[in-house]
């Protein structure tokens, strides 16, 4: 599932969950007015819009045409281009800051993505990214991913790397002259109910749009949905029915 069409479904339902992390990411970047900031895998533009508000020259790189339109509706003076983490239509050394909020972690070829970030980064540039740490989200999404694995006969996440491990990031970035540091951050994903989480964060998410028809065809979708709702209700639902899922993440910075 690392080659999703992010324009499918309603990623707008998930994007607000990530806004607190986007704020942390932009703050950690210490952006100065006039710097060229590139938001890699911009989604709905959380990071790009925040950087533009700081007076940066912003380029939002996003492969999904529909999401590029969403960014342009944000009312900021920025540039939106079609591209991926491994292929950005930008000159060598043109970015003072490259930011990626839970986006580059979905790159099908991590080494190619890192090489492209390094190419676009200025000689004294900095790269900052966020990546989910192992935890509750793995438990919740694990039910779905395991079911898809059984249906298609292979793990759809196979071939990825642990983006949340600073040692892994160091191995990838050191050859390009970067030193990596990381900080653990806390985030809580809140929805009105377990049913709301399923419909908006799973069924309406690009991952769900890709996976759920396969499970329905295999006759296991109802079971996957039931087990997911039971898990969420039993562990992370308050007496009032509100869901609060703890979602810790790594905020990594790489500097030359």
CSV table of C-alpha atoms in Angstrom, one decimal:
chain,number,residue,atom,x,y,z
A,1,UNK,CA,0.0,0.0,0.0
A,2,UNK,CA,3.0,2.3,-0.5
A,3,UNK,CA,1.8,3.3,-4.0
A,4,UNK,CA,-1.6,4.7,-3.1
A,5,UNK,CA,-3.6,7.3,-5.1
A,6,UNK,CA,-3.8,9.9,-2.5
A,7,UNK,CA,-6.5,11.8,-4.5
A,8,UNK,CA,-8.9,9.0,-3.8
A,9,UNK,CA,-11.3,9.1,-0.9
A,10,UNK,CA,-11.4,12.0,1.5
A,11,UNK,CA,-7.9,12.6,2.8
A,12,UNK,CA,-9.3,15.9,4.1
A,13,UNK,CA,-10.8,14.0,7.0
A,14,UNK,CA,-7.4,12.8,8.1
A,15,UNK,CA,-5.4,16.0,7.4
A,16,UNK,CA,-6.7,17.9,10.5
A,17,UNK,CA,-5.4,15.1,12.7
A,18,UNK,CA,-1.9,15.9,11.5
A,19,UNK,CA,-2.1,19.7,11.9
A,20,UNK,CA,-0.5,19.7,15.4
A,21,UNK,CA,2.4,17.7,14.0
A,22,UNK,CA,2.7,20.1,11.0
A,23,UNK,CA,3.0,23.0,13.5
A,24,UNK,CA,5.7,21.2,15.4
A,25,UNK,CA,7.5,20.4,12.1
A,26,UNK,CA,7.4,24.0,10.9
A,27,UNK,CA,8.5,25.4,14.3
A,28,UNK,CA,11.4,23.0,14.4
A,29,UNK,CA,12.6,24.2,11.0
A,30,UNK,CA,13.2,27.7,12.2
A,31,UNK,CA,12.1,29.1,8.9
A,32,UNK,CA,13.2,32.6,8.0
A,33,UNK,CA,11.3,35.0,5.7
A,34,UNK,CA,12.4,34.6,2.1
A,35,UNK,CA,13.8,31.1,2.5
A,36,UNK,CA,12.7,28.6,-0.1
A,37,UNK,CA,10.7,25.9,1.7
A,38,UNK,CA,9.6,22.7,-0.1
A,39,UNK,CA,6.7,20.7,1.3
A,40,UNK,CA,7.2,17.1,0.0
A,41,UNK,CA,4.0,15.2,-0.3
A,42,UNK,CA,2.0,18.2,0.7
A,43,UNK,CA,-1.4,16.6,0.9
A,44,UNK,CA,-3.9,19.3,1.7
A,45,UNK,CA,-1.1,21.8,2.4
A,46,UNK,CA,-0.9,21.8,6.2
A,47,UNK,CA,2.8,22.5,6.2
A,48,UNK,CA,2.9,24.6,3.0
A,49,UNK,CA,0.3,27.0,4.3
A,50,UNK,CA,2.0,27.4,7.7
A,51,UNK,CA,5.4,28.0,6.0
A,52,UNK,CA,3.9,30.6,3.7
A,53,UNK,CA,2.4,32.5,6.7
A,54,UNK,CA,6.0,32.9,7.9
A,55,UNK,CA,7.1,34.7,4.8
A,56,UNK,CA,8.8,31.8,3.1
A,57,UNK,CA,8.8,31.1,-0.6
A,58,UNK,CA,6.9,27.9,-0.7
A,59,UNK,CA,6.8,25.1,-3.2
A,60,UNK,CA,4.2,22.3,-2.4
A,61,UNK,CA,5.1,19.0,-4.2
A,62,UNK,CA,2.1,16.7,-4.4
A,63,UNK,CA,1.3,13.9,-6.9
A,64,UNK,CA,-2.5,13.9,-6.5
A,65,UNK,CA,-4.1,16.4,-8.8
A,66,UNK,CA,-7.2,16.7,-6.6
A,67,UNK,CA,-5.1,17.5,-3.5
A,68,UNK,CA,-3.1,20.1,-5.5
A,69,UNK,CA,-6.4,21.8,-6.2
A,70,UNK,CA,-7.2,21.8,-2.4
A,71,UNK,CA,-3.8,23.4,-1.6
A,72,UNK,CA,-4.4,26.2,-4.2
A,73,UNK,CA,-7.7,26.9,-2.5
A,74,UNK,CA,-5.8,27.8,0.7
A,75,UNK,CA,-5.5,31.4,-0.3
A,76,UNK,CA,-1.7,31.7,0.1
A,77,UNK,CA,1.0,32.9,-2.3
A,78,UNK,CA,2.8,29.6,-3.0
A,79,UNK,CA,3.7,27.3,-5.9
A,80,UNK,CA,2.1,23.9,-6.3
A,81,UNK,CA,3.7,21.3,-8.5
A,82,UNK,CA,3.2,17.7,-9.6
A,83,UNK,CA,5.9,15.5,-8.2
A,84,UNK,CA,6.9,12.8,-5.7
A,85,UNK,CA,9.6,12.5,-3.1
A,86,UNK,CA,11.7,10.6,-5.6
A,87,UNK,CA,11.0,13.0,-8.5
A,88,UNK,CA,10.7,16.7,-7.9
A,89,UNK,CA,10.6,19.2,-10.8
A,90,UNK,CA,13.1,21.5,-8.9
A,91,UNK,CA,16.7,22.5,-9.6
A,92,UNK,CA,19.6,21.1,-7.7
A,93,UNK,CA,20.4,22.8,-4.5
A,94,UNK,CA,17.3,25.1,-4.7
A,95,UNK,CA,15.7,24.4,-1.3
A,96,UNK,CA,16.8,25.9,2.0
A,97,UNK,CA,14.3,23.7,3.8
A,98,UNK,CA,12.6,20.5,2.8
A,99,UNK,CA,9.7,19.3,5.0
A,100,UNK,CA,7.6,16.2,4.9
A,101,UNK,CA,4.8,15.5,7.3
A,102,UNK,CA,4.0,11.8,7.4
A,103,UNK,CA,4.5,11.7,3.6
A,104,UNK,CA,8.0,10.6,2.5
A,105,UNK,CA,7.5,7.6,4.7
A,106,UNK,CA,5.2,6.2,2.0
A,107,UNK,CA,7.8,6.5,-0.8
A,108,UNK,CA,8.0,3.2,-2.7
A,109,UNK,CA,11.8,3.6,-3.0
A,110,UNK,CA,13.2,5.1,0.2
A,111,UNK,CA,16.8,5.4,-1.1
A,112,UNK,CA,15.6,7.2,-4.3
A,113,UNK,CA,13.5,9.5,-2.2
A,114,UNK,CA,16.4,10.4,0.1
A,115,UNK,CA,18.7,11.0,-2.9
A,116,UNK,CA,16.2,13.3,-4.4
A,117,UNK,CA,15.8,15.3,-1.1
A,118,UNK,CA,19.5,15.6,-0.9
A,119,UNK,CA,19.7,16.7,-4.6
A,120,UNK,CA,17.2,19.5,-4.1
A,121,UNK,CA,18.6,20.6,-0.7
A,122,UNK,CA,20.9,23.6,-0.7
A,123,UNK,CA,24.5,23.0,0.4
A,124,UNK,CA,23.6,24.3,3.9
A,125,UNK,CA,20.0,23.1,3.7
A,126,UNK,CA,18.0,21.1,6.2
A,127,UNK,CA,15.5,18.3,5.9
A,128,UNK,CA,12.9,17.7,8.5
A,129,UNK,CA,10.3,14.9,8.5
A,130,UNK,CA,7.8,13.1,10.7
A,131,UNK,CA,7.2,9.4,11.0
A,132,UNK,CA,4.9,7.3,13.1
A,133,UNK,CA,6.4,5.4,16.0
A,134,UNK,CA,5.3,1.8,16.6
A,135,UNK,CA,2.2,1.7,18.8
A,136,UNK,CA,-1.6,2.0,18.7
A,137,UNK,CA,-1.9,2.9,15.0
A,138,UNK,CA,-0.1,-0.3,14.2
A,139,UNK,CA,-2.6,-2.3,16.3
A,140,UNK,CA,-5.6,-0.7,14.6
A,141,UNK,CA,-4.3,-0.7,11.0
A,142,UNK,CA,-2.7,-4.1,11.6
A,143,UNK,CA,-6.1,-5.8,11.4
A,144,UNK,CA,-6.7,-4.3,8.0
A,145,UNK,CA,-3.2,-4.9,6.7
A,146,UNK,CA,-3.1,-8.5,7.9
A,147,UNK,CA,-6.4,-9.2,6.2
A,148,UNK,CA,-5.2,-7.7,2.9
A,149,UNK,CA,-2.0,-9.8,3.2
A,150,UNK,CA,-4.1,-13.0,3.5
A,151,UNK,CA,-6.3,-12.0,0.5
A,152,UNK,CA,-3.6,-11.0,-2.0
A,153,UNK,CA,-0.9,-13.4,-0.7
A,154,UNK,CA,1.7,-10.8,0.1
A,155,UNK,CA,2.3,-8.0,2.6
A,156,UNK,CA,1.4,-4.7,0.9
A,157,UNK,CA,3.8,-2.9,3.2
A,158,UNK,CA,6.8,-5.1,2.4
A,159,UNK,CA,9.9,-3.4,1.2
A,160,UNK,CA,9.5,-0.4,3.4
A,161,UNK,CA,12.0,0.9,6.0
A,162,UNK,CA,11.5,2.0,9.6
A,163,UNK,CA,11.4,5.7,9.1
A,164,UNK,CA,11.0,6.2,12.8
A,165,UNK,CA,14.4,4.8,13.6
A,166,UNK,CA,17.1,7.6,13.7
A,167,UNK,CA,19.7,4.9,13.0
A,168,UNK,CA,18.0,4.0,9.7
A,169,UNK,CA,17.7,7.6,8.7
A,170,UNK,CA,21.4,8.2,9.5
A,171,UNK,CA,22.3,5.2,7.3
A,172,UNK,CA,20.3,6.8,4.4
A,173,UNK,CA,21.3,10.4,4.9
A,174,UNK,CA,25.0,10.3,6.0
A,175,UNK,CA,26.2,9.4,2.5
A,176,UNK,CA,24.7,12.7,1.3
A,177,UNK,CA,26.5,14.6,4.0
A,178,UNK,CA,23.7,15.0,6.5
A,179,UNK,CA,23.7,14.5,10.3
A,180,UNK,CA,20.5,13.3,11.8
A,181,UNK,CA,18.9,14.1,15.1
A,182,UNK,CA,15.4,13.0,16.3
A,183,UNK,CA,12.8,14.0,18.9
A,184,UNK,CA,9.8,11.9,20.1
A,185,UNK,CA,6.6,13.8,20.0
A,186,UNK,CA,3.0,13.0,21.2
A,187,UNK,CA,-0.1,13.3,19.2
A,188,UNK,CA,-3.7,12.2,19.9
A,189,UNK,CA,-6.2,11.4,17.1
A,190,UNK,CA,-9.7,12.2,18.3
A,191,UNK,CA,-13.0,11.2,16.6
A,192,UNK,CA,-16.6,11.3,17.7
A,193,UNK,CA,-16.9,7.5,17.9
A,194,UNK,CA,-15.4,4.3,16.8
A,195,UNK,CA,-17.8,4.2,13.9
A,196,UNK,CA,-16.7,7.7,13.0
A,197,UNK,CA,-13.0,6.6,13.1
A,198,UNK,CA,-13.8,3.6,10.8
A,199,UNK,CA,-15.8,5.7,8.2
A,200,UNK,CA,-13.5,8.7,8.1
A,201,UNK,CA,-10.0,7.5,9.0
A,202,UNK,CA,-10.2,4.0,7.4
A,203,UNK,CA,-13.0,3.6,4.9
A,204,UNK,CA,-12.5,7.2,3.5
A,205,UNK,CA,-8.7,7.2,3.6
A,206,UNK,CA,-6.9,6.4,0.4
A,207,UNK,CA,-5.6,3.2,2.0
A,208,UNK,CA,-9.1,2.1,2.8
A,209,UNK,CA,-10.4,3.0,-0.7
A,210,UNK,CA,-7.7,0.7,-2.1
A,211,UNK,CA,-8.1,-2.1,0.4
A,212,UNK,CA,-11.8,-2.4,1.3
A,213,UNK,CA,-13.1,-3.6,-2.1
A,214,UNK,CA,-10.5,-6.4,-2.0
A,215,UNK,CA,-11.8,-7.5,1.4
A,216,UNK,CA,-15.4,-7.2,0.4
A,217,UNK,CA,-14.8,-9.4,-2.6
A,218,UNK,CA,-13.1,-11.9,-0.4
A,219,UNK,CA,-16.0,-11.9,2.0
A,220,UNK,CA,-14.0,-10.7,5.0
A,221,UNK,CA,-14.8,-7.0,5.2
A,222,UNK,CA,-17.5,-7.3,7.8
A,223,UNK,CA,-15.2,-9.3,10.1
A,224,UNK,CA,-12.4,-6.8,9.7
A,225,UNK,CA,-14.7,-3.9,10.4
A,226,UNK,CA,-16.2,-5.6,13.5
A,227,UNK,CA,-12.8,-6.5,14.9
A,228,UNK,CA,-11.4,-3.0,14.4
A,229,UNK,CA,-14.4,-1.4,16.0
A,230,UNK,CA,-14.2,-3.8,19.0
A,231,UNK,CA,-10.5,-3.0,19.5
A,232,UNK,CA,-11.0,0.7,19.4
A,233,UNK,CA,-14.1,0.7,21.6
A,234,UNK,CA,-12.4,-1.6,24.2
A,235,UNK,CA,-9.2,0.3,24.5
A,236,UNK,CA,-9.4,4.0,23.4
A,237,UNK,CA,-13.0,5.1,23.7
A,238,UNK,CA,-14.1,7.3,26.6
A,239,UNK,CA,-17.4,6.7,28.5
A,240,UNK,CA,-18.9,9.4,26.4
A,241,UNK,CA,-18.0,7.5,23.2
A,242,UNK,CA,-15.2,9.8,22.1
A,243,UNK,CA,-12.2,8.0,20.6
A,244,UNK,CA,-8.7,9.2,21.6
A,245,UNK,CA,-5.9,7.3,20.0
A,246,UNK,CA,-2.4,8.0,21.2
A,247,UNK,CA,-0.1,8.4,18.1
A,248,UNK,CA,3.5,9.2,19.1
A,249,UNK,CA,5.9,10.1,16.3
A,250,UNK,CA,9.4,10.9,15.5
A,251,UNK,CA,10.4,14.4,14.3
A,252,UNK,CA,13.7,14.0,12.6
A,253,UNK,CA,16.1,16.8,11.4
A,254,UNK,CA,19.0,16.3,9.0
A,255,UNK,CA,21.5,19.1,8.5
A,256,UNK,CA,24.7,19.4,6.5
